[in-house]
């Protein structure tokens, strides 16, 4: 086993553990922080697999912008942690069922492949300039739609923040 394989498995275990902790926490701020750890570990995995630009996008967009937005929303709503009671057994059965389907599919793909899978894939390399040119040349509409969606989310968060402040103070702000 190579050093890269060891790092891959360590980072993959960190992603799985932090994502699991993120969905099982009752306190929302802790869940968001575990999700940030998961996103940063995913960026490390992208870097390890030879895609540093995608890793940087992962840190900037997800671990940076989206998670800051989530933290602001969680702090504005001020949700109290729920009662410390376990999830119903039906939820665990459904989760284990879905997990079993994914594991079965992964094993099926891993063991039913032909002999051509023994060869490593050819490395695909693209500079950030080439990626940017491709993205804005062929997918400019999707980029504009995503930027518009983020703008609407930001305006919605600002509106929710102002509405909560108006209710507490009692005065009418424009």
PDB file of C-alpha atoms in Angstrom:
ATOM      1  CA  UNK A   1       0.000   0.000   0.000  1.00  0.00           C
ATOM      2  CA  UNK A   2       1.423   3.378  -0.962  1.00  0.00           C
ATOM      3  CA  UNK A   3       1.527   6.514   1.160  1.00  0.00           C
ATOM      4  CA  UNK A   4      -1.141   8.078  -1.056  1.00  0.00           C
ATOM      5  CA  UNK A   5      -3.461   5.144  -0.428  1.00  0.00           C
ATOM      6  CA  UNK A   6      -2.966   5.502   3.335  1.00  0.00           C
ATOM      7  CA  UNK A   7      -3.742   9.227   3.146  1.00  0.00           C
ATOM      8  CA  UNK A   8      -6.769   8.477   0.959  1.00  0.00           C
ATOM      9  CA  UNK A   9      -8.239   6.053   3.487  1.00  0.00           C
ATOM     10  CA  UNK A  10      -7.511   8.343   6.440  1.00  0.00           C
ATOM     11  CA  UNK A  11      -9.180  11.304   4.714  1.00  0.00           C
ATOM     12  CA  UNK A  12     -12.121   9.122   3.583  1.00  0.00           C
ATOM     13  CA  UNK A  13     -12.626   7.902   7.170  1.00  0.00           C
ATOM     14  CA  UNK A  14     -12.502  11.523   8.388  1.00  0.00           C
ATOM     15  CA  UNK A  15     -15.153  12.530   5.823  1.00  0.00           C
ATOM     16  CA  UNK A  16     -17.444   9.669   6.812  1.00  0.00           C
ATOM     17  CA  UNK A  17     -16.985  10.266  10.551  1.00  0.00           C
ATOM     18  CA  UNK A  18     -17.540  14.034  10.362  1.00  0.00           C
ATOM     19  CA  UNK A  19     -20.575  13.650   8.085  1.00  0.00           C
ATOM     20  CA  UNK A  20     -22.002  11.079  10.481  1.00  0.00           C
ATOM     21  CA  UNK A  21     -21.435  13.407  13.410  1.00  0.00           C
ATOM     22  CA  UNK A  22     -23.003  16.281  11.475  1.00  0.00           C
ATOM     23  CA  UNK A  23     -26.276  14.460  10.940  1.00  0.00           C
ATOM     24  CA  UNK A  24     -26.523  13.052  14.465  1.00  0.00           C
ATOM     25  CA  UNK A  25     -25.912  16.230  16.513  1.00  0.00           C
ATOM     26  CA  UNK A  26     -28.858  17.841  18.243  1.00  0.00           C
ATOM     27  CA  UNK A  27     -27.142  21.234  18.539  1.00  0.00           C
ATOM     28  CA  UNK A  28     -27.218  22.887  15.104  1.00  0.00           C
ATOM     29  CA  UNK A  29     -23.982  24.877  15.481  1.00  0.00           C
ATOM     30  CA  UNK A  30     -22.068  21.680  16.219  1.00  0.00           C
ATOM     31  CA  UNK A  31     -23.627  20.016  13.179  1.00  0.00           C
ATOM     32  CA  UNK A  32     -22.549  22.902  10.936  1.00  0.00           C
ATOM     33  CA  UNK A  33     -18.995  22.778  12.307  1.00  0.00           C
ATOM     34  CA  UNK A  34     -18.751  19.045  11.654  1.00  0.00           C
ATOM     35  CA  UNK A  35     -20.010  19.690   8.136  1.00  0.00           C
ATOM     36  CA  UNK A  36     -17.220  22.250   7.664  1.00  0.00           C
ATOM     37  CA  UNK A  37     -14.705  19.575   8.700  1.00  0.00           C
ATOM     38  CA  UNK A  38     -16.255  17.226   6.157  1.00  0.00           C
ATOM     39  CA  UNK A  39     -16.011  19.835   3.383  1.00  0.00           C
ATOM     40  CA  UNK A  40     -12.380  20.625   4.163  1.00  0.00           C
ATOM     41  CA  UNK A  41     -11.511  16.926   4.204  1.00  0.00           C
ATOM     42  CA  UNK A  42     -13.252  16.581   0.837  1.00  0.00           C
ATOM     43  CA  UNK A  43     -11.085  19.403  -0.490  1.00  0.00           C
ATOM     44  CA  UNK A  44      -8.016  17.537   0.769  1.00  0.00           C
ATOM     45  CA  UNK A  45      -9.228  14.446  -1.048  1.00  0.00           C
ATOM     46  CA  UNK A  46      -9.630  16.415  -4.275  1.00  0.00           C
ATOM     47  CA  UNK A  47      -6.099  17.766  -3.861  1.00  0.00           C
ATOM     48  CA  UNK A  48      -4.748  14.291  -3.214  1.00  0.00           C
ATOM     49  CA  UNK A  49      -6.443  12.977  -6.354  1.00  0.00           C
ATOM     50  CA  UNK A  50      -4.817  15.642  -8.514  1.00  0.00           C
ATOM     51  CA  UNK A  51      -7.560  18.263  -8.734  1.00  0.00           C
ATOM     52  CA  UNK A  52      -6.288  21.196  -6.652  1.00  0.00           C
ATOM     53  CA  UNK A  53      -8.577  23.711  -8.363  1.00  0.00           C
ATOM     54  CA  UNK A  54     -11.676  21.736  -7.417  1.00  0.00           C
ATOM     55  CA  UNK A  55     -10.295  21.462  -3.878  1.00  0.00           C
ATOM     56  CA  UNK A  56      -9.865  25.225  -3.697  1.00  0.00           C
ATOM     57  CA  UNK A  57     -13.415  25.714  -5.001  1.00  0.00           C
ATOM     58  CA  UNK A  58     -14.622  23.301  -2.328  1.00  0.00           C
ATOM     59  CA  UNK A  59     -12.987  25.349   0.426  1.00  0.00           C
ATOM     60  CA  UNK A  60     -14.001  28.744  -0.941  1.00  0.00           C
ATOM     61  CA  UNK A  61     -17.595  27.954  -1.901  1.00  0.00           C
ATOM     62  CA  UNK A  62     -18.730  25.286   0.506  1.00  0.00           C
ATOM     63  CA  UNK A  63     -16.544  25.521   3.596  1.00  0.00           C
ATOM     64  CA  UNK A  64     -16.384  29.293   3.243  1.00  0.00           C
ATOM     65  CA  UNK A  65     -19.464  30.924   1.790  1.00  0.00           C
ATOM     66  CA  UNK A  66     -22.215  28.345   2.197  1.00  0.00           C
ATOM     67  CA  UNK A  67     -21.243  27.325   5.732  1.00  0.00           C
ATOM     68  CA  UNK A  68     -20.981  30.963   6.849  1.00  0.00           C
ATOM     69  CA  UNK A  69     -24.492  31.444   5.483  1.00  0.00           C
ATOM     70  CA  UNK A  70     -25.679  28.347   7.385  1.00  0.00           C
ATOM     71  CA  UNK A  71     -24.063  29.612  10.585  1.00  0.00           C
ATOM     72  CA  UNK A  72     -25.735  33.002  10.214  1.00  0.00           C
ATOM     73  CA  UNK A  73     -29.117  31.354   9.658  1.00  0.00           C
ATOM     74  CA  UNK A  74     -28.646  29.048  12.652  1.00  0.00           C
ATOM     75  CA  UNK A  75     -27.613  31.985  14.829  1.00  0.00           C
ATOM     76  CA  UNK A  76     -30.518  34.155  13.640  1.00  0.00           C
ATOM     77  CA  UNK A  77     -33.121  31.465  14.214  1.00  0.00           C
ATOM     78  CA  UNK A  78     -31.589  30.580  17.608  1.00  0.00           C
ATOM     79  CA  UNK A  79     -32.853  27.044  17.669  1.00  0.00           C
ATOM     80  CA  UNK A  80     -32.601  25.364  21.023  1.00  0.00           C
ATOM     81  CA  UNK A  81     -31.194  21.843  21.001  1.00  0.00           C
ATOM     82  CA  UNK A  82     -33.864  19.188  20.970  1.00  0.00           C
ATOM     83  CA  UNK A  83     -34.543  16.778  23.793  1.00  0.00           C
ATOM     84  CA  UNK A  84     -31.981  14.051  24.317  1.00  0.00           C
ATOM     85  CA  UNK A  85     -34.079  11.163  23.153  1.00  0.00           C
ATOM     86  CA  UNK A  86     -32.962   8.561  20.634  1.00  0.00           C
ATOM     87  CA  UNK A  87     -34.281   8.420  17.111  1.00  0.00           C
ATOM     88  CA  UNK A  88     -37.193   6.042  16.510  1.00  0.00           C
ATOM     89  CA  UNK A  89     -36.244   2.507  15.462  1.00  0.00           C
ATOM     90  CA  UNK A  90     -37.947   2.996  12.099  1.00  0.00           C
ATOM     91  CA  UNK A  91     -35.490   5.734  11.206  1.00  0.00           C
ATOM     92  CA  UNK A  92     -32.544   3.459  11.911  1.00  0.00           C
ATOM     93  CA  UNK A  93     -34.075   0.665   9.841  1.00  0.00           C
ATOM     94  CA  UNK A  94     -34.592   2.988   6.893  1.00  0.00           C
ATOM     95  CA  UNK A  95     -31.041   4.357   7.187  1.00  0.00           C
ATOM     96  CA  UNK A  96     -29.513   0.879   7.371  1.00  0.00           C
ATOM     97  CA  UNK A  97     -31.635  -0.231   4.423  1.00  0.00           C
ATOM     98  CA  UNK A  98     -30.423   2.632   2.238  1.00  0.00           C
ATOM     99  CA  UNK A  99     -26.863   2.051   3.436  1.00  0.00           C
ATOM    100  CA  UNK A 100     -27.139  -1.641   2.560  1.00  0.00           C
ATOM    101  CA  UNK A 101     -28.337  -0.806  -0.941  1.00  0.00           C
ATOM    102  CA  UNK A 102     -25.345   1.505  -1.476  1.00  0.00           C
ATOM    103  CA  UNK A 103     -22.874  -1.067  -0.140  1.00  0.00           C
ATOM    104  CA  UNK A 104     -24.403  -3.792  -2.336  1.00  0.00           C
ATOM    105  CA  UNK A 105     -24.189  -1.526  -5.390  1.00  0.00           C
ATOM    106  CA  UNK A 106     -20.561  -0.648  -4.633  1.00  0.00           C
ATOM    107  CA  UNK A 107     -19.631  -4.315  -4.207  1.00  0.00           C
ATOM    108  CA  UNK A 108     -21.466  -5.200  -7.399  1.00  0.00           C
ATOM    109  CA  UNK A 109     -19.569  -2.547  -9.340  1.00  0.00           C
ATOM    110  CA  UNK A 110     -16.242  -3.505  -7.755  1.00  0.00           C
ATOM    111  CA  UNK A 111     -16.481  -7.245  -8.354  1.00  0.00           C
ATOM    112  CA  UNK A 112     -18.415  -7.480 -11.610  1.00  0.00           C
ATOM    113  CA  UNK A 113     -16.056  -5.335 -13.666  1.00  0.00           C
ATOM    114  CA  UNK A 114     -14.137  -6.749 -16.598  1.00  0.00           C
ATOM    115  CA  UNK A 115     -10.378  -7.236 -16.893  1.00  0.00           C
ATOM    116  CA  UNK A 116      -9.892  -3.778 -18.418  1.00  0.00           C
ATOM    117  CA  UNK A 117     -10.342  -2.177 -15.013  1.00  0.00           C
ATOM    118  CA  UNK A 118      -6.878  -3.336 -13.926  1.00  0.00           C
ATOM    119  CA  UNK A 119      -5.273  -0.526 -15.895  1.00  0.00           C
ATOM    120  CA  UNK A 120      -4.949   2.875 -14.229  1.00  0.00           C
ATOM    121  CA  UNK A 121      -6.861   5.744 -15.758  1.00  0.00           C
ATOM    122  CA  UNK A 122      -4.984   8.283 -17.801  1.00  0.00           C
ATOM    123  CA  UNK A 123      -4.404  11.478 -15.866  1.00  0.00           C
ATOM    124  CA  UNK A 124      -6.443  14.438 -17.040  1.00  0.00           C
ATOM    125  CA  UNK A 125      -4.730  17.759 -16.433  1.00  0.00           C
ATOM    126  CA  UNK A 126      -6.166  21.173 -17.062  1.00  0.00           C
ATOM    127  CA  UNK A 127      -4.885  24.538 -15.988  1.00  0.00           C
ATOM    128  CA  UNK A 128      -7.199  26.874 -14.078  1.00  0.00           C
ATOM    129  CA  UNK A 129      -7.214  29.203 -17.087  1.00  0.00           C
ATOM    130  CA  UNK A 130      -8.349  26.406 -19.400  1.00  0.00           C
ATOM    131  CA  UNK A 131     -11.023  25.337 -16.918  1.00  0.00           C
ATOM    132  CA  UNK A 132     -12.288  28.913 -16.567  1.00  0.00           C
ATOM    133  CA  UNK A 133     -12.376  29.371 -20.335  1.00  0.00           C
ATOM    134  CA  UNK A 134     -14.315  26.126 -20.750  1.00  0.00           C
ATOM    135  CA  UNK A 135     -16.726  26.988 -17.934  1.00  0.00           C
ATOM    136  CA  UNK A 136     -17.545  30.509 -19.083  1.00  0.00           C
ATOM    137  CA  UNK A 137     -17.502  29.636 -22.788  1.00  0.00           C
ATOM    138  CA  UNK A 138     -19.855  26.649 -22.720  1.00  0.00           C
ATOM    139  CA  UNK A 139     -21.732  26.905 -19.417  1.00  0.00           C
ATOM    140  CA  UNK A 140     -22.143  30.650 -18.955  1.00  0.00           C
ATOM    141  CA  UNK A 141     -25.908  30.393 -18.459  1.00  0.00           C
ATOM    142  CA  UNK A 142     -25.537  27.903 -15.588  1.00  0.00           C
ATOM    143  CA  UNK A 143     -22.924  30.140 -13.943  1.00  0.00           C
ATOM    144  CA  UNK A 144     -25.262  33.127 -14.193  1.00  0.00           C
ATOM    145  CA  UNK A 145     -28.202  31.147 -12.831  1.00  0.00           C
ATOM    146  CA  UNK A 146     -26.154  29.957  -9.852  1.00  0.00           C
ATOM    147  CA  UNK A 147     -24.962  33.480  -9.116  1.00  0.00           C
ATOM    148  CA  UNK A 148     -28.576  34.708  -9.271  1.00  0.00           C
ATOM    149  CA  UNK A 149     -29.650  31.922  -6.900  1.00  0.00           C
ATOM    150  CA  UNK A 150     -26.931  32.892  -4.414  1.00  0.00           C
ATOM    151  CA  UNK A 151     -28.024  36.530  -4.641  1.00  0.00           C
ATOM    152  CA  UNK A 152     -31.641  35.566  -3.905  1.00  0.00           C
ATOM    153  CA  UNK A 153     -30.478  33.464  -0.920  1.00  0.00           C
ATOM    154  CA  UNK A 154     -28.480  36.403   0.417  1.00  0.00           C
ATOM    155  CA  UNK A 155     -31.422  38.788   0.057  1.00  0.00           C
ATOM    156  CA  UNK A 156     -33.681  36.246   1.763  1.00  0.00           C
ATOM    157  CA  UNK A 157     -31.253  35.896   4.687  1.00  0.00           C
ATOM    158  CA  UNK A 158     -31.075  39.666   5.052  1.00  0.00           C
ATOM    159  CA  UNK A 159     -34.868  39.923   4.969  1.00  0.00           C
ATOM    160  CA  UNK A 160     -35.230  37.216   7.635  1.00  0.00           C
ATOM    161  CA  UNK A 161     -32.687  39.009   9.817  1.00  0.00           C
ATOM    162  CA  UNK A 162     -34.477  42.335   9.545  1.00  0.00           C
ATOM    163  CA  UNK A 163     -37.900  40.814  10.201  1.00  0.00           C
ATOM    164  CA  UNK A 164     -36.649  39.204  13.412  1.00  0.00           C
ATOM    165  CA  UNK A 165     -35.066  42.461  14.560  1.00  0.00           C
ATOM    166  CA  UNK A 166     -38.287  44.412  13.877  1.00  0.00           C
ATOM    167  CA  UNK A 167     -40.348  42.029  15.990  1.00  0.00           C
ATOM    168  CA  UNK A 168     -37.998  42.297  18.970  1.00  0.00           C
ATOM    169  CA  UNK A 169     -37.597  46.071  18.977  1.00  0.00           C
ATOM    170  CA  UNK A 170     -41.227  46.898  18.111  1.00  0.00           C
ATOM    171  CA  UNK A 171     -40.336  49.805  15.807  1.00  0.00           C
ATOM    172  CA  UNK A 172     -40.937  49.803  12.089  1.00  0.00           C
ATOM    173  CA  UNK A 173     -37.779  49.960   9.985  1.00  0.00           C
ATOM    174  CA  UNK A 174     -38.061  50.461   6.238  1.00  0.00           C
TER     175      UNK A 174
END
